[in-house]
Short mmCIF file of C-alpha atoms and ligand atoms in Angstrom, two decimals:
data_model
loop_
_atom_site.label_atom_id
_atom_site.label_comp_id
_atom_site.label_asym_id
_atom_site.label_seq_id
_atom_site.Cartn_x
_atom_site.Cartn_y
_atom_site.Cartn_z
CA MET S 29 9.17 0.65 -5.44
CA PRO S 30 5.63 1.01 -6.70
CA ILE S 31 5.32 -2.89 -7.87
CA GLU S 32 5.57 -4.73 -4.70
CA LYS S 33 3.14 -7.56 -4.75
CA ILE S 34 2.65 -9.96 -7.84
CA ILE S 35 0.29 -13.38 -8.56
CA VAL S 36 1.04 -15.53 -10.97
CA LEU S 37 -2.40 -17.15 -12.47
CA GLU S 38 -0.94 -19.88 -14.49
CA ASP S 39 -1.57 -23.86 -14.00
CA ASP S 40 0.68 -25.01 -16.89
CA LEU S 41 3.28 -25.92 -14.10
CA ILE S 42 6.77 -24.92 -16.20
CA VAL S 43 5.41 -21.43 -17.40
CA ARG S 44 4.32 -20.52 -13.48
CA LYS S 45 7.65 -21.40 -12.02
CA ASN S 46 9.18 -20.55 -14.90
CA LEU S 47 7.80 -16.63 -14.20
CA GLU S 48 7.89 -16.89 -10.24
CA GLN S 49 11.80 -17.66 -10.26
CA GLN S 50 12.38 -15.02 -12.83
CA LEU S 51 9.97 -12.21 -10.62
CA ARG S 52 11.93 -13.60 -7.63
CA GLN S 53 15.15 -12.91 -8.91
CA ARG S 54 13.73 -9.36 -9.27
CA HIS S 55 12.96 -8.49 -5.26
CA TYR S 56 9.15 -9.34 -6.01
CA ASP S 57 6.95 -10.80 -3.37
CA VAL S 58 5.47 -13.07 -5.44
CA ALA S 59 2.06 -16.00 -4.59
CA ALA S 60 1.19 -18.35 -7.05
CA ALA S 61 -1.77 -20.17 -7.93
CA SER S 62 -2.99 -22.70 -10.64
CA THR S 63 -6.62 -22.17 -10.71
CA ILE S 64 -9.48 -18.85 -10.19
CA ALA S 65 -10.55 -19.46 -6.97
CA GLU S 66 -7.01 -19.90 -4.98
CA ALA S 67 -5.94 -16.81 -6.81
CA GLN S 68 -9.55 -15.31 -5.44
CA GLU S 69 -8.17 -16.34 -2.53
CA TYR S 70 -5.07 -14.43 -2.24
CA LEU S 71 -6.92 -11.44 -3.18
CA SER S 72 -9.33 -11.99 -0.50
CA ARG S 73 -6.31 -12.03 1.62
CA ASP S 74 -4.05 -9.21 0.15
CA THR S 75 -3.95 -6.74 -1.80
CA PHE S 76 -1.23 -7.01 -4.92
CA ASP S 77 0.02 -4.46 -7.63
CA LEU S 78 -0.07 -6.76 -10.28
CA MET S 79 -1.26 -10.35 -11.69
CA PHE S 80 -0.07 -12.33 -14.75
CA VAL S 81 -3.10 -14.43 -15.60
CA ASP S 82 -3.43 -17.19 -17.88
CA VAL S 83 -7.09 -17.75 -20.30
CA ARG S 84 -7.33 -21.34 -20.28
CA LEU S 85 -7.81 -22.27 -16.73
CA PRO S 86 -8.99 -25.66 -14.98
CA ASP S 87 -12.17 -23.72 -13.43
CA GLY S 88 -12.92 -20.84 -15.53
CA GLU S 89 -11.45 -18.13 -17.93
CA GLY S 90 -8.59 -16.10 -16.52
CA THR S 91 -10.36 -13.01 -18.82
CA ASP S 92 -13.18 -13.58 -16.45
CA LEU S 93 -11.40 -12.97 -13.74
CA LEU S 94 -9.78 -9.78 -15.29
CA ARG S 95 -14.06 -7.82 -15.85
CA GLN S 96 -14.60 -9.04 -12.02
CA LEU S 97 -11.50 -7.60 -11.03
CA GLN S 98 -12.53 -4.32 -12.22
CA SER S 99 -14.97 -3.64 -10.19
CA ARG S 100 -12.67 -3.71 -6.99
CA PRO S 101 -11.57 -0.55 -5.72
CA LEU S 102 -7.93 -1.60 -5.15
CA LYS S 103 -7.18 -3.77 -7.94
CA PRO S 104 -4.42 -5.02 -9.53
CA LEU S 105 -3.04 -4.20 -12.59
CA VAL S 106 -3.15 -7.30 -14.91
CA VAL S 107 -1.36 -8.58 -17.74
CA ILE S 108 -2.85 -11.35 -19.29
CA ILE S 109 -0.87 -14.62 -21.13
CA THR S 110 -1.98 -16.73 -22.59
CA GLY S 111 -0.68 -19.53 -25.81
CA PHE S 112 -3.54 -18.51 -28.27
CA GLY S 113 -3.05 -14.84 -28.62
CA SER S 114 -4.58 -12.97 -31.41
CA VAL S 115 -5.28 -9.16 -32.30
CA GLU S 116 -9.22 -9.75 -31.25
CA SER S 117 -8.89 -11.83 -27.83
CA ALA S 118 -6.15 -8.54 -27.31
CA VAL S 119 -8.40 -6.26 -28.01
CA ASN S 120 -11.01 -7.71 -26.29
CA CYS S 121 -8.58 -8.07 -22.74
CA MET S 122 -7.60 -4.01 -23.09
CA ARG S 123 -10.66 -3.15 -23.21
CA ASP S 124 -11.79 -5.18 -20.31
CA GLY S 125 -9.52 -3.21 -18.35
CA ALA S 126 -5.84 -5.39 -18.76
CA PHE S 127 -2.56 -3.03 -18.77
CA GLU S 128 -1.06 -5.95 -20.79
CA TYR S 129 -1.12 -8.87 -23.29
CA LEU S 130 1.79 -11.33 -23.99
CA ILE S 131 1.73 -13.91 -26.47
CA LYS S 132 3.60 -17.24 -25.05
CA PRO S 133 6.55 -17.86 -24.97
CA PHE S 134 7.66 -14.81 -23.91
CA SER S 135 11.22 -13.74 -23.27
CA SER S 136 12.87 -12.06 -20.53
CA ASP S 137 12.83 -9.03 -21.93
CA GLN S 138 9.67 -8.60 -22.99
CA ILE S 139 8.86 -9.07 -19.02
CA GLU S 140 11.54 -7.06 -17.83
CA VAL S 141 9.51 -4.03 -20.49
CA THR S 142 6.45 -4.85 -18.27
CA LEU S 143 7.30 -4.74 -15.20
CA LYS S 144 8.91 -1.24 -16.03
CA LYS S 145 6.02 -0.14 -17.71
CA ALA S 146 3.27 -0.92 -14.92
CA ALA S 147 6.18 0.06 -12.22
CA GLN S 148 5.72 3.96 -13.77
CA TYR S 149 2.09 3.93 -14.39
CA THR S 150 1.02 2.64 -11.31
CA GLN S 151 3.88 5.92 -9.23
CA LEU S 152 1.59 8.27 -12.06
CA VAL S 153 -1.49 7.08 -10.83
CA ARG S 154 -0.52 7.28 -6.99
CA VAL S 155 1.30 10.85 -7.47
CA SER S 156 -1.99 12.46 -9.64
CA ARG S 157 -4.03 10.46 -6.60
CA PHE S 158 -2.31 12.39 -3.71
CA LEU S 159 -2.24 15.52 -5.98
CA ASN S 160 -5.71 15.78 -6.22
CA HIS S 161 -6.24 14.46 -2.68
CA GLU S 162 -3.99 16.67 -1.50
CA GLU S 163 -5.85 19.96 -3.72
CA GLU S 164 -9.57 18.73 -3.01
CA SER S 165 -9.30 18.28 0.60
CA SER S 166 -7.19 21.52 1.59
CA SER S 167 -9.59 23.87 -0.50
CA ASN S 168 -12.65 21.76 0.63
CA GLU S 169 -11.56 22.77 4.27
CA LEU S 170 -13.91 24.82 6.14
CA LEU S 171 -10.85 26.71 8.04
CA GLY S 172 -10.76 28.85 11.14
CA ARG S 173 -10.86 28.37 15.05
CA SER S 174 -13.14 31.04 16.15
CA SER S 175 -16.08 29.66 18.52
CA ASP S 176 -18.55 31.14 15.50
CA MET S 177 -16.57 28.78 12.90
CA ASP S 178 -16.97 25.89 15.52
CA SER S 179 -20.36 26.06 16.39
CA LEU S 180 -20.75 26.29 12.41
CA ARG S 181 -18.92 22.33 11.97
CA GLN S 182 -21.08 20.84 15.09
CA LEU S 183 -24.08 21.73 13.38
CA ILE S 184 -22.31 20.56 10.26
CA ARG S 185 -22.20 17.78 11.46
CA LYS S 186 -25.59 17.37 13.25
CA VAL S 187 -27.62 18.07 9.83
CA ALA S 188 -25.62 16.19 7.67
CA ARG S 189 -26.35 12.76 9.31
CA THR S 190 -30.24 13.31 9.16
CA GLN S 191 -32.15 13.49 5.82
CA ALA S 192 -33.68 17.09 6.14
CA THR S 193 -33.84 19.84 3.78
CA VAL S 194 -31.37 22.58 4.42
CA LEU S 195 -30.95 26.13 4.05
CA ILE S 196 -27.61 28.12 4.33
CA GLN S 197 -28.37 31.52 4.04
CA GLY S 198 -25.07 34.20 4.02
CA GLU S 199 -23.76 37.13 2.54
CA SER S 200 -21.81 36.66 -0.95
CA GLY S 201 -18.24 34.67 0.00
CA THR S 202 -18.89 33.60 3.17
CA GLY S 203 -18.05 29.55 2.23
CA LYS S 204 -22.19 29.08 2.34
CA GLU S 205 -21.01 26.34 -0.42
CA LEU S 206 -18.26 25.19 1.09
CA VAL S 207 -20.35 24.09 4.36
CA ALA S 208 -22.69 22.77 1.57
CA ARG S 209 -20.19 20.18 0.55
CA ALA S 210 -19.24 19.89 4.34
CA ILE S 211 -22.79 18.85 4.76
CA PHE S 212 -22.57 16.82 2.17
CA ARG S 213 -19.46 14.86 2.76
CA GLU S 214 -20.66 14.33 6.26
CA SER S 215 -23.72 12.25 5.01
CA PRO S 216 -24.62 9.04 4.81
CA ARG S 217 -24.93 9.83 0.59
CA ALA S 218 -21.36 11.07 0.59
CA ASN S 219 -20.35 8.42 -1.76
CA SER S 220 -23.61 8.87 -4.04
CA PRO S 221 -23.52 12.38 -6.37
CA PHE S 222 -23.75 15.85 -5.30
CA ILE S 223 -25.18 17.94 -8.04
CA LYS S 224 -25.36 21.24 -8.27
CA VAL S 225 -27.42 24.04 -10.00
CA ASN S 226 -26.71 27.65 -10.08
CA CYS S 227 -29.88 29.45 -10.33
CA ALA S 228 -28.77 32.82 -11.41
CA ALA S 229 -26.22 31.67 -13.14
CA ILE S 230 -28.85 29.77 -16.11
CA PRO S 231 -30.62 31.83 -18.36
CA GLU S 232 -34.28 32.20 -17.55
CA HIS S 233 -35.49 29.88 -20.82
CA LEU S 234 -33.68 27.02 -19.83
CA ILE S 235 -33.95 27.04 -16.28
CA GLU S 236 -37.22 24.41 -15.75
CA SER S 237 -35.20 21.93 -18.92
CA GLU S 238 -32.22 21.93 -16.10
CA PHE S 239 -34.05 21.46 -13.46
CA PHE S 240 -36.17 18.90 -14.92
CA GLY S 241 -34.73 17.72 -18.10
CA HIS S 242 -37.26 17.75 -21.37
CA GLU S 243 -38.84 15.32 -23.69
CA LYS S 244 -37.01 14.88 -27.70
CA GLY S 245 -38.89 17.74 -29.27
CA ALA S 246 -39.95 19.28 -25.75
CA PHE S 247 -39.18 22.44 -27.88
CA THR S 248 -36.71 23.93 -30.53
CA GLY S 249 -33.51 22.61 -29.81
CA ALA S 250 -34.94 19.58 -27.80
CA LEU S 251 -33.04 17.09 -30.06
CA ASN S 252 -32.43 13.93 -27.80
CA LYS S 253 -34.32 13.78 -24.70
CA ARG S 254 -32.51 15.25 -21.29
CA GLU S 255 -32.33 14.19 -18.09
CA GLY S 256 -32.62 16.94 -15.87
CA ARG S 257 -30.65 17.87 -12.61
CA PHE S 258 -32.76 16.46 -10.09
CA GLU S 259 -32.52 13.22 -11.64
CA LEU S 260 -29.22 13.18 -12.26
CA ALA S 261 -29.29 13.47 -8.34
CA HIS S 262 -31.43 10.65 -7.79
CA GLY S 263 -30.01 8.92 -4.37
CA GLY S 264 -27.62 11.52 -3.65
CA THR S 265 -27.69 15.60 -2.93
CA ILE S 266 -28.83 18.75 -5.09
CA LEU S 267 -27.42 21.60 -4.57
CA LEU S 268 -29.37 24.51 -5.44
CA ASP S 269 -27.26 28.02 -4.78
CA GLU S 270 -28.68 31.09 -4.71
CA VAL S 271 -32.34 29.74 -4.54
CA SER S 272 -33.52 33.12 -4.10
CA GLU S 273 -33.19 33.57 -7.78
CA ILE S 274 -35.58 31.77 -9.47
CA SER S 275 -38.94 32.47 -11.15
CA PRO S 276 -42.10 32.43 -9.38
CA GLN S 277 -43.24 29.98 -12.14
CA LEU S 278 -40.31 27.45 -11.16
CA GLN S 279 -40.74 28.24 -7.15
CA ALA S 280 -44.22 26.84 -7.73
CA LYS S 281 -42.40 23.25 -10.02
CA LEU S 282 -39.75 23.16 -6.94
CA LEU S 283 -42.46 23.18 -4.14
CA ARG S 284 -44.24 20.14 -5.98
CA VAL S 285 -40.53 18.11 -5.66
CA LEU S 286 -39.97 18.88 -2.28
CA GLN S 287 -43.58 17.77 -1.30
CA GLU S 288 -43.88 15.23 -3.64
CA ARG S 289 -40.23 14.07 -4.92
CA GLU S 290 -42.13 13.91 -8.30
CA LEU S 291 -41.59 15.25 -11.51
CA GLU S 292 -42.27 15.51 -15.36
CA ARG S 293 -39.65 16.27 -17.55
CA VAL S 294 -40.66 19.42 -20.07
CA GLY S 295 -43.04 18.32 -22.61
CA GLY S 296 -42.99 14.97 -21.21
CA ASN S 297 -46.22 13.89 -19.15
CA ARG S 298 -44.59 10.33 -17.08
CA THR S 299 -44.29 11.20 -13.96
CA ILE S 300 -40.84 10.10 -12.23
CA LYS S 301 -40.02 10.25 -8.54
CA VAL S 302 -36.81 11.35 -7.27
CA ASP S 303 -34.50 10.53 -4.07
CA VAL S 304 -32.89 13.64 -3.57
CA ARG S 305 -31.67 15.87 -0.43
CA VAL S 306 -32.18 18.97 -0.81
CA ILE S 307 -29.43 21.61 0.32
CA ALA S 308 -29.99 25.60 -0.60
CA THR S 309 -27.93 28.49 -0.41
CA THR S 310 -28.90 32.59 -1.06
CA ASN S 311 -27.00 35.73 -0.05
CA ARG S 312 -30.50 37.15 0.21
CA HIS S 313 -32.61 37.47 3.09
CA LEU S 314 -35.46 35.01 1.98
CA GLU S 315 -37.26 35.83 4.60
CA GLN S 316 -37.23 39.83 3.81
CA SER S 317 -37.73 38.44 0.04
CA VAL S 318 -40.95 36.73 1.09
CA GLU S 319 -42.39 39.61 2.81
CA LYS S 320 -42.58 41.53 -0.56
CA LYS S 321 -43.71 38.72 -2.36
CA GLU S 322 -41.29 38.07 -4.61
CA PHE S 323 -40.48 34.54 -2.70
CA ARG S 324 -43.09 31.86 -2.04
CA GLN S 325 -43.84 31.63 1.62
CA ASP S 326 -44.24 28.01 1.05
CA LEU S 327 -41.15 27.13 -0.73
CA PHE S 328 -39.29 29.00 2.04
CA PHE S 329 -40.83 26.22 4.58
CA ARG S 330 -39.74 23.72 2.67
CA LEU S 331 -36.24 25.07 2.32
CA ASN S 332 -36.13 25.98 5.89
CA VAL S 333 -36.03 23.25 7.85
CA VAL S 334 -33.06 23.34 8.73
CA PRO S 335 -31.75 27.02 9.09
CA VAL S 336 -27.86 27.75 8.57
CA HIS S 337 -26.24 31.05 9.01
CA VAL S 338 -22.96 31.32 7.72
CA PRO S 339 -21.43 35.19 9.70
CA PRO S 340 -19.96 37.31 7.53
CA LEU S 341 -15.90 38.06 8.27
CA ARG S 342 -16.01 41.06 10.14
CA GLU S 343 -18.36 39.13 12.48
CA HIS S 344 -15.69 36.56 13.28
CA LYS S 345 -12.18 38.32 12.71
CA GLU S 346 -10.28 36.63 15.14
CA ASP S 347 -9.90 33.99 12.17
CA VAL S 348 -8.23 36.60 9.65
CA ALA S 349 -4.73 35.56 10.70
CA THR S 350 -5.30 31.85 10.48
CA LEU S 351 -7.43 31.90 7.30
CA ALA S 352 -4.90 34.75 5.65
CA GLU S 353 -1.66 32.44 7.05
CA GLN S 354 -3.25 28.85 5.36
CA PHE S 355 -4.26 30.58 1.99
CA LEU S 356 -0.42 32.06 1.64
CA GLN S 357 0.68 28.71 2.31
CA ARG S 358 -1.74 27.64 -0.52
CA PHE S 359 -0.69 29.90 -2.76
CA ALA S 360 2.86 30.14 -2.42
CA ARG S 361 2.49 26.37 -3.22
CA LYS S 362 0.19 26.72 -6.27
CA HIS S 363 2.15 29.68 -7.77
CA GLY S 364 5.87 28.18 -6.67
CA VAL S 365 6.97 31.64 -4.71
CA ARG S 366 8.82 31.26 -2.12
CA VAL S 367 7.00 34.12 0.36
CA THR S 368 8.65 33.56 3.84
CA GLY S 369 5.43 35.26 5.90
CA ILE S 370 3.19 37.79 6.68
CA SER S 371 4.77 41.33 7.64
CA PRO S 372 3.18 42.69 11.23
CA ASP S 373 2.49 45.89 8.94
CA CYS S 374 0.61 43.62 6.93
CA MET S 375 -1.42 41.86 9.53
CA ALA S 376 -2.05 44.67 11.11
CA ALA S 377 -3.88 45.61 7.41
CA LEU S 378 -5.60 42.72 7.18
CA LEU S 379 -7.14 43.02 10.63
CA ALA S 380 -8.36 46.52 10.10
CA HIS S 381 -9.85 45.90 6.86
CA ASP S 382 -13.81 45.58 7.09
CA TRP S 383 -13.98 42.28 4.39
CA PRO S 384 -17.17 43.27 2.87
CA GLY S 385 -16.56 40.41 0.36
CA ASN S 386 -15.92 38.23 3.19
CA VAL S 387 -13.12 35.34 2.99
CA ARG S 388 -13.89 35.32 -0.42
CA GLU S 389 -11.88 38.78 -0.88
CA LEU S 390 -9.56 37.82 1.92
CA GLN S 391 -9.07 34.38 -0.57
CA ASN S 392 -8.35 36.66 -3.66
CA ALA S 393 -6.07 39.64 -1.41
CA ILE S 394 -3.95 36.72 -0.28
CA GLU S 395 -3.01 35.17 -3.95
CA ARG S 396 -2.64 38.56 -5.45
CA ALA S 397 0.22 40.26 -2.78
CA VAL S 398 1.64 36.19 -3.02
CA ILE S 399 1.46 37.20 -6.57
CA LEU S 400 2.87 40.14 -6.67
CA SER S 401 5.86 39.45 -3.53
CA GLY S 402 8.73 37.62 -4.32
CA ASP S 403 11.02 34.52 -3.28
CA GLY S 404 12.47 34.91 0.30
CA GLU S 405 10.27 37.93 0.63
CA ASP S 406 7.08 38.44 4.10
CA LEU S 407 4.09 39.57 2.59
CA GLY S 408 3.90 43.76 2.83
CA PRO S 409 0.78 46.11 2.87
CA ASP S 410 1.89 47.39 -0.41
CA HIS S 411 1.23 43.82 -1.64
CA LEU S 412 -1.96 43.71 -0.75
CA GLY S 413 -3.17 46.88 -2.31
CA PHE S 414 -4.87 48.53 0.56
CA THR S 415 -3.41 50.25 4.35
CA SER S 416 -4.70 49.54 7.65
CA ARG S 417 -5.05 53.36 7.54
CA GLY S 418 -7.48 54.03 4.24
CA SER S 419 -9.86 50.07 4.89
CA THR S 420 -13.47 51.22 4.70
CA SER S 421 -16.01 48.68 4.03
CA SER S 422 -15.34 48.72 0.67
CA PRO S 423 -12.11 47.02 -0.92
CA ALA S 424 -9.18 49.44 -2.45
CA PRO S 425 -9.55 49.46 -6.54
CA ILE S 426 -7.61 46.66 -9.07
CA ILE S 427 -4.65 48.45 -10.53
CA GLY S 428 -6.77 50.71 -13.15
CA ALA S 429 -9.89 50.62 -12.26
CA SER S 430 -12.06 53.77 -11.90
CA PRO S 431 -13.82 54.41 -8.54
CA ALA S 432 -17.24 53.19 -9.07
CA ALA S 433 -18.95 56.03 -7.16
CA THR S 434 -17.81 58.78 -9.45
CA MET S 435 -20.35 60.71 -9.78
CA THR S 436 -19.58 62.96 -12.99
CA PRO S 437 -21.13 60.98 -16.36
CA PRO S 438 -17.93 59.82 -18.16
CA PRO S 439 -17.64 62.05 -21.27
CA ALA S 440 -17.63 61.08 -24.68
CA SER S 441 -14.09 61.78 -26.65
CA ASN S 442 -16.14 64.54 -29.13
CA GLY S 443 -17.85 65.87 -25.43
CA ALA S 444 -21.18 65.37 -26.47
CA ILE S 445 -23.36 63.60 -23.60
CA LEU S 446 -23.40 59.71 -23.63
CA PRO S 447 -26.49 58.08 -23.80
CA LEU S 448 -27.82 56.68 -20.49
CA ALA S 449 -27.36 53.08 -21.71
CA GLU S 450 -23.43 53.58 -22.26
CA VAL S 451 -23.60 55.74 -19.24
CA GLU S 452 -24.93 52.41 -17.51
CA LYS S 453 -22.76 50.27 -19.12
CA GLN S 454 -19.38 52.47 -17.92
CA HIS S 455 -21.09 52.03 -14.28
CA ILE S 456 -21.50 48.47 -14.80
CA LEU S 457 -18.15 47.48 -15.94
CA ALA S 458 -16.40 49.50 -13.53
CA ALA S 459 -18.53 48.36 -10.19
CA LEU S 460 -17.57 44.51 -11.91
CA GLN S 461 -13.61 45.79 -12.23
CA GLN S 462 -13.75 47.23 -8.94
CA TYR S 463 -14.84 44.00 -7.01
CA ALA S 464 -12.77 41.56 -8.62
CA GLY S 465 -14.94 40.15 -11.22
CA ASN S 466 -17.30 39.34 -8.58
CA ARG S 467 -20.36 39.36 -10.02
CA THR S 468 -22.19 38.58 -6.58
CA HIS S 469 -20.67 42.09 -4.82
CA ALA S 470 -20.87 44.15 -8.10
CA ALA S 471 -24.45 43.44 -8.43
CA LYS S 472 -25.31 43.69 -4.44
CA GLN S 473 -23.42 46.79 -4.72
CA LEU S 474 -25.08 48.04 -7.96
CA GLY S 475 -28.53 47.10 -6.52
CA ILE S 476 -29.51 44.91 -9.02
CA SER S 477 -29.95 41.00 -9.30
CA ILE S 478 -27.34 39.38 -10.06
CA ARG S 479 -29.40 37.57 -12.70
CA THR S 480 -30.30 41.49 -14.15
CA LEU S 481 -26.64 41.72 -14.09
CA ARG S 482 -25.73 38.30 -16.19
CA ASN S 483 -28.03 39.76 -18.83
CA LYS S 484 -26.74 43.13 -18.76
CA LEU S 485 -23.12 41.59 -19.86
CA HIS S 486 -23.94 39.17 -21.69
CA GLU S 487 -25.92 42.38 -23.95
CA TYR S 488 -21.87 43.92 -23.62
CA GLY S 489 -20.87 40.55 -24.90
CA VAL S 490 -19.11 40.32 -21.91
CA ALA S 491 -18.12 36.54 -21.41
CA SER S 492 -18.71 35.75 -17.36
CA LYS S 493 -15.43 34.59 -16.11
CA GLY S 494 -16.68 30.76 -14.24
CA GLY S 495 -18.25 28.59 -16.01
CA GLU S 496 -21.46 28.44 -14.08
CA GLY S 497 -20.77 31.89 -12.03
CA ASP S 498 -18.69 31.35 -9.71
CA GLU S 499 -17.25 34.86 -9.27
CA GLU S 500 -13.70 33.23 -7.67
N1 ATP J 614 -13.87 28.94 6.27
C1 ATP J 614 -13.30 28.94 5.25
N2 ATP J 614 -12.02 28.18 5.13
C2 ATP J 614 -11.72 28.49 4.27
N3 ATP J 614 -11.82 28.88 2.39
C3 ATP J 614 -13.14 29.31 2.58
C4 ATP J 614 -13.61 29.66 3.56
N4 ATP J 614 -14.66 30.48 3.60
C5 ATP J 614 -14.52 30.49 2.50
N5 ATP J 614 -14.09 29.76 1.77
C6 ATP J 614 -13.29 30.17 0.04
O1 ATP J 614 -13.80 31.20 -0.21
C7 ATP J 614 -14.63 31.01 -0.91
C8 ATP J 614 -15.99 31.81 -1.90
O2 ATP J 614 -16.58 30.80 -0.61
P1 ATP J 614 -17.89 29.98 -1.21
O3 ATP J 614 -18.19 30.15 -2.83
O4 ATP J 614 -18.37 28.92 -0.78
O5 ATP J 614 -18.78 31.77 -0.77
P2 ATP J 614 -20.31 31.81 -1.09
O6 ATP J 614 -20.58 32.18 0.23
O7 ATP J 614 -21.22 30.66 -1.66
O8 ATP J 614 -20.14 32.90 -1.78
P3 ATP J 614 -21.43 33.67 -2.79
O9 ATP J 614 -23.37 33.62 -1.97
O10 ATP J 614 -21.06 34.65 -3.62
O11 ATP J 614 -21.60 32.48 -4.06
C9 ATP J 614 -14.01 29.85 -1.84
O12 ATP J 614 -13.24 29.78 -2.44
C10 ATP J 614 -13.46 29.12 -0.72
O13 ATP J 614 -12.91 27.67 -0.37
MG1 MG J 615 -22.27 30.68 -3.82
#
């Protein structure tokens, strides 16, 4: 039963006894109080699902208690009962978080309806909490039982306890963001903000204002002042995703924030102090970028206080089976397909594959296979789109994709030679299709930065798929 325990806070003896009796007859567990102090005593000892609260009480106003209750994590639903009802006070009570507002005297039917509504509401909240939690906890968990994954989990636990800046390096799709979130969740800042900035996905001219905010009128279009992500993360953690992609100018400014923990908004001169824990990720070899003078060495040192390396999937292949099984269950549930398991042939194909796109590629392959399979069926090699025999270091093209490696330039429909820009466009789009829309991987294979790829796609009018540039 979603509603079990109820408090009645009412100083009028007759009304209180009457309500208590009606609720007991309906088999609720009822506590009765005639003052706010008495009710607070009950609330400090136990949790209640519902509360009837009178407004005028000997030691204060029931509405004050209503407001106080809102900051409690496990608060009861509050039904305000009053003999002096008005539209204005009803509106105020609802605004302050009341669930219902009843004017005395009220009928037994009104109580019945209120209880029913409260039960339905509580049930909905519980189901939604359960679903969110299940979804969140299952997709946030770092899976894998290999020794590599165990060491990674141990390292996460150690660094999470500290305030140290962490640099997470690893190939695309290895789980760097998952590691960053795990560090945050296990850190003393777990209940403070976690702000992510995808440095590769924000257009160059906006990135400084995204980082540090701007004052009103700082540039054309800055109609109001705006806080940057560092300010939003104050007291909490900021994730600088794909930090290798920021410009030299911004690298200098970021260095200052890391050193001094202070910044100025764009167009402003007030110095703002920020208390932020920084976690950065990169899928480029940052030491090499330093050698090539693309990334400042001093900034690299500031970021790399605790280095975390996330291994590519081909180096912990013993996890492929576990990951595949877990993803199978997740996607079967998500898509409502009753898949029975993974056939031995299919597992052989999964184990023989090289996984250049790492866990993300495996996850995508299983999701696609689940969608293509049927109820009561095992996943077979056909569902994967590749076989163990044919698996090399690149994934099979998606249905209809032209292999990006085709060297013959595509002719125009009239047989004439296409302009170079058009050939480039087709080549880029084919590469993107081959990597199932994963821009990081496509960019890597094309030998260009993800920022260049993003700019090109923008030029072609191809919308980015996932908000801030997430490739899933
Ligand atoms: N060990 C793991 N267990 C479960 N899921 C994982 C694991 N590693 C990665 N994933 C999943 O794979 C996908 C890619 O992971 P994530 O985004 O963390 O990769 P990344 O290293 O940040 O990649 P990129 O460099 O392309 O941004 C996510 O959906 C993530 O949940
Ligand atoms: Mg990432």
